[in-house]
Amino acid sequence: MKLYTLCGADPKQRFSPHAWKVIMSLSHKRLAFEEYPTAFTAIPNVVGSFSPTVPVLDDGGQKVRDSFEIALYLEETYGDRPSLFKGEGGRALSRTIEGYSQWIVQPALMRIIGKDIHDCLAPEDQSYYRESREKRFGMSLEALVENWESELRAFPAKLEPIRHALKFGPFLGGASPLFADYILFGAFQWARVVSPKPILTPGDSVSDWFERCLDLYDGIGRAAAS
Amino acid sequence: MKLYTLCGADPKQRFSPHAWKVIMSLSHKRLAFEEYPTAFTAIPNVVGSFSPTVPVLDDGGQKVRDSFEIALYLEETYGDRPSLFKGEGGRALSRTIEGYSQWIVQPALMRIIGKDIHDCLAPEDQSYYRESREKRFGMSLEALVENWESELRAFPAKLEPIRHALKFGPFLGGASPLFADYILFGAFQWARVVSPKPILTPGDSVSDWFERCLDLYDGIGRAAAS
C-alpha cells in the first residue's frame, strides 16, 4: 500500500491535516504502508490526473482520494480489522465532526498558522501556496494572519465541543479512538508540524487528548518533524 | 410513561431544548407517553428532590433525568425499537455533537432569544428566570441580547458543521434521523417556540433539515405553540 502525503522543503515535515487522518486510520487498521511525502507542485508528477490533491491511497493499483473516502474504503475493504466508525451511526456523525473541523477549527488555525505553512515550503511551492491561498481568502497571507494573537486567544472557546465530549471518555470515540478523533487530530497536528505557536494549553483536556493521540501506534504522530 | 417538560405562561408553549430531545426520542422509539408541561417554579412540586431540572422521565416508577441519560436509558431498555445511536460509535460521537449544540449553537441563540424566553413566562417564573440567568451570565437580560441583530448575522456561519453533514444525507444520522439530529433540533425548536425572530434562512439546507424534523412523527414538533 502506498500513501501520498504532503510535505514542506524538508520531506520529513509532513503537515497535511487530511493526510494525517489517513496515516492514523491505516495505523488503526494495522495496515502496513509506504508513505511518499510530496511537495505541492510535485503532486501532478506522482498521482497524475487522478487527483489534484493528496492524500491519495494506492492499494495494489486501486487508487482512492479524499481522506473521508479513504476511511470509508478502508472500513469496507478491511472490515475484519478494528473499526474506524463502530457502526452506521458513527459513520454518519463523523461527517458533522468533519464539518466542525473544516469550518470552525481549521479556519481559525489558518488565521494563526497560514504564514507559517508558507515559510516551511520550498520556493516553488511557496509561490503556488501564496497564489492559491491569497485567491481563496481574498487577501494577502500577511493580512490573513495579521491578528493571529487575538485569534489564538479566542481559540480555546472554539474547542468546547471536544472538551465536552472528553468529560465522558479519553477519546471522542469513547474508550478508544475512532476516525472522528483522527479528523480533529489532523487539524492540531497540521499546526504542530508547521508552527511553533502554542496552539493548545497544557493542562487543558484537549491538550491531554492530543498528547494521547500523539502516543498512539508507537508515537507515529509524535515522530513527525516539526 | 410520563415526561415532565418545561412551559411558559401558556402550557402549550413547551420550549425546553432538552425536553424536545426527549419528546423526539420517545417518538422515534414509538413509545407512548403523557407529557406534563411544567413551569420553572413548579418543577420541585412535580419531581420533588429527584432533579432540579426537567426533562424527567417516569417510566412506570423508574425515574431518569438529563436528556442524554434518558436517551441512553431508552436505547438500553427498548433495544428492540429503532435505534437512537446506531452503534457504539454513534453513541460516543453524539457527545461531541451535544458539545457543539451546548457550547456553540445554544450560547449564540441565547444572545438572540434570551429576553424572548423571559417574555413568554408567567410573572413568578420571570423572576426566577431573570435572577438565575443574570447570575449565570453576569449581566442583565437586556445587556445579554443587546447586540442580537449582529449575533443573528453571525449565526449562519456557526451552522457550517450541520450544513456540511447535510451534503451527504437528509439527516445528520444519514438517511434517517438519530439522537444527534434531535440534539440540534431541540436548540432550533427552543428558538422557534419562544421567539418570532428569523433564526434560520429559508432555502438554507439547515432550514430544510429543520422543516423535515418538524414533520417527523405526525408533525409533533410543528404542533407546539409558538
XYZ file of C-alpha atoms in Angstrom, chain B:
226
model
C -44.692 6.698 30.705
C -44.735 10.265 31.971
C -42.491 13.033 30.688
C -42.094 16.302 32.580
C -41.155 19.186 30.312
C -40.920 22.976 30.593
C -43.556 25.534 29.586
C -44.271 29.242 29.544
C -47.360 31.046 30.833
C -49.197 29.095 28.137
C -48.784 25.366 28.957
C -48.858 24.663 25.217
C -45.699 26.734 24.780
C -43.198 23.994 25.585
C -39.769 25.406 24.885
C -37.028 23.410 26.659
C -34.437 22.293 24.079
C -33.555 19.331 26.281
C -37.193 18.267 26.688
C -37.583 18.370 22.890
C -34.665 15.977 22.509
C -36.614 13.512 24.660
C -40.021 14.109 23.019
C -38.410 13.295 19.664
C -36.539 10.279 21.100
C -39.694 8.760 22.600
C -41.476 9.307 19.273
C -38.502 7.778 17.409
C -38.883 4.659 19.582
C -42.658 4.638 19.049
C -43.207 4.779 22.804
C -46.464 6.301 24.041
C -46.095 8.938 26.753
C -48.054 11.550 28.601
C -46.411 14.971 28.674
C -46.664 17.212 31.741
C -45.614 20.746 30.783
C -44.273 22.370 33.939
C -43.371 25.964 34.747
C -39.870 26.691 36.112
C -41.053 27.350 39.667
C -43.382 24.319 39.678
C -40.586 21.798 38.970
C -39.993 20.967 42.697
C -43.741 20.283 43.087
C -43.838 17.664 40.335
C -40.459 15.923 40.534
C -39.606 16.659 44.179
C -35.928 16.447 45.042
C -35.199 13.957 42.254
C -33.985 16.615 39.833
C -33.639 20.411 39.858
C -34.410 20.479 36.123
C -36.637 18.869 33.532
C -36.874 16.771 31.405
C -37.586 13.965 33.826
C -38.912 10.669 32.500
C -41.007 8.446 34.758
C -41.181 5.005 33.171
C -43.578 3.124 35.435
C -41.835 4.408 38.574
C -38.304 4.282 37.161
C -37.248 7.922 37.048
C -34.484 9.193 34.778
C -33.200 12.780 34.423
C -30.969 14.610 31.887
C -31.762 14.327 28.174
C -28.683 12.326 27.192
C -29.128 9.975 30.159
C -32.748 9.470 29.130
C -31.686 8.656 25.553
C -29.165 6.114 26.873
C -31.853 4.622 29.139
C -34.304 4.312 26.242
C -31.681 2.757 23.969
C -30.767 0.192 26.630
C -34.297 -0.562 27.820
C -36.010 -0.540 24.428
C -33.233 -2.027 22.315
C -35.725 -3.758 20.013
C -37.144 -0.382 18.932
C -35.491 1.883 16.283
C -32.035 2.851 17.481
C -31.183 6.398 18.598
C -27.459 5.897 18.039
C -26.959 3.052 15.518
C -23.998 1.583 17.298
C -21.283 2.338 19.794
C -19.630 4.923 17.537
C -22.844 6.861 17.100
C -23.408 6.838 20.852
C -19.925 8.205 21.602
C -19.876 10.821 18.820
C -23.282 12.156 19.887
C -21.416 13.685 22.838
C -19.276 15.874 20.553
C -22.446 16.993 18.799
C -24.046 17.668 22.192
C -20.985 19.793 22.975
C -21.312 21.681 19.694
C -25.003 22.355 20.389
C -24.444 23.322 24.009
C -21.331 25.460 23.612
C -21.593 26.988 20.138
C -25.196 26.931 18.892
C -27.144 27.489 22.133
C -24.988 30.304 23.551
C -25.373 32.200 20.263
C -29.137 31.643 20.338
C -29.263 32.769 23.965
C -27.766 36.121 22.935
C -30.625 36.409 20.423
C -33.677 34.997 22.265
C -32.670 35.277 25.931
C -35.177 38.037 26.618
C -37.923 36.456 24.470
C -37.831 33.418 26.776
C -38.447 35.724 29.726
C -41.361 37.385 27.993
C -43.288 34.148 27.481
C -43.152 33.149 31.174
C -45.679 33.729 33.961
C -44.670 36.502 36.437
C -43.258 34.224 39.168
C -41.222 32.316 36.573
C -39.976 35.563 35.063
C -38.442 36.475 38.433
C -36.773 33.071 38.755
C -35.509 33.117 35.167
C -34.173 36.671 35.339
C -32.360 36.113 38.605
C -30.790 32.753 37.687
C -29.754 33.791 34.154
C -28.443 37.213 35.133
C -26.299 35.474 37.750
C -25.091 32.875 35.226
C -24.177 35.408 32.523
C -23.053 38.189 34.859
C -25.245 40.792 33.155
C -28.862 41.854 32.775
C -31.047 40.021 30.249
C -31.304 43.295 28.356
C -27.497 43.545 28.117
C -27.272 39.870 27.093
C -29.400 40.418 23.995
C -28.325 43.991 23.312
C -26.476 43.033 20.107
C -28.921 40.382 18.966
C -29.006 41.700 15.407
C -25.261 41.334 14.839
C -25.378 37.970 16.637
C -28.086 36.861 14.204
C -25.972 37.994 11.244
C -23.031 35.953 12.570
C -25.227 32.910 13.260
C -25.325 31.180 9.819
C -21.527 30.703 9.832
C -21.781 28.810 13.138
C -24.038 26.249 11.430
C -21.453 25.167 8.828
C -20.859 21.806 10.571
C -24.548 20.939 10.090
C -24.570 22.263 6.527
C -21.510 20.159 5.755
C -23.093 16.947 7.099
C -26.282 17.603 5.116
C -24.273 17.372 1.870
C -24.184 13.617 2.498
C -27.743 12.839 3.575
C -31.061 14.380 4.633
C -30.266 13.970 8.354
C -27.120 14.106 10.491
C -27.798 10.413 11.103
C -27.772 9.774 7.333
C -30.921 8.587 5.562
C -32.943 8.842 8.782
C -32.571 10.860 11.989
C -30.679 9.837 15.107
C -30.439 11.337 18.592
C -27.784 13.725 17.213
C -30.456 15.242 14.965
C -32.752 15.694 17.960
C -29.974 17.376 19.956
C -29.727 20.156 17.395
C -33.426 20.124 16.587
C -34.015 20.924 20.263
C -31.911 24.077 20.011
C -33.763 25.442 16.971
C -37.152 24.388 18.340
C -36.369 26.289 21.556
C -35.857 29.441 19.475
C -38.874 28.771 17.269
C -41.238 28.313 20.227
C -40.243 31.425 22.179
C -39.235 33.921 19.503
C -40.587 35.402 16.274
C -37.035 36.253 15.168
C -35.961 34.695 11.844
C -33.329 32.292 13.161
C -32.961 30.160 10.037
C -32.945 31.393 6.445
C -35.404 29.791 4.004
C -33.503 27.957 1.278
C -30.583 27.178 3.587
C -30.079 23.402 3.880
C -30.191 23.750 7.682
C -33.648 25.301 7.390
C -34.767 22.478 5.056
C -33.477 19.906 7.551
C -35.279 21.657 10.435
C -38.533 21.607 8.440
C -38.032 17.866 7.847
C -37.575 17.399 11.612
C -40.751 19.414 12.303
C -42.619 16.984 10.004
C -41.408 13.849 11.797
C -43.846 11.723 13.834
C -47.026 13.306 12.521
C -45.574 16.789 12.978
C -45.211 16.548 16.776
C -42.675 19.392 16.727
C -44.672 21.605 14.401
C -47.742 21.250 16.636
C -46.034 23.064 19.536
C -47.478 26.514 20.197
C -45.036 29.243 19.275
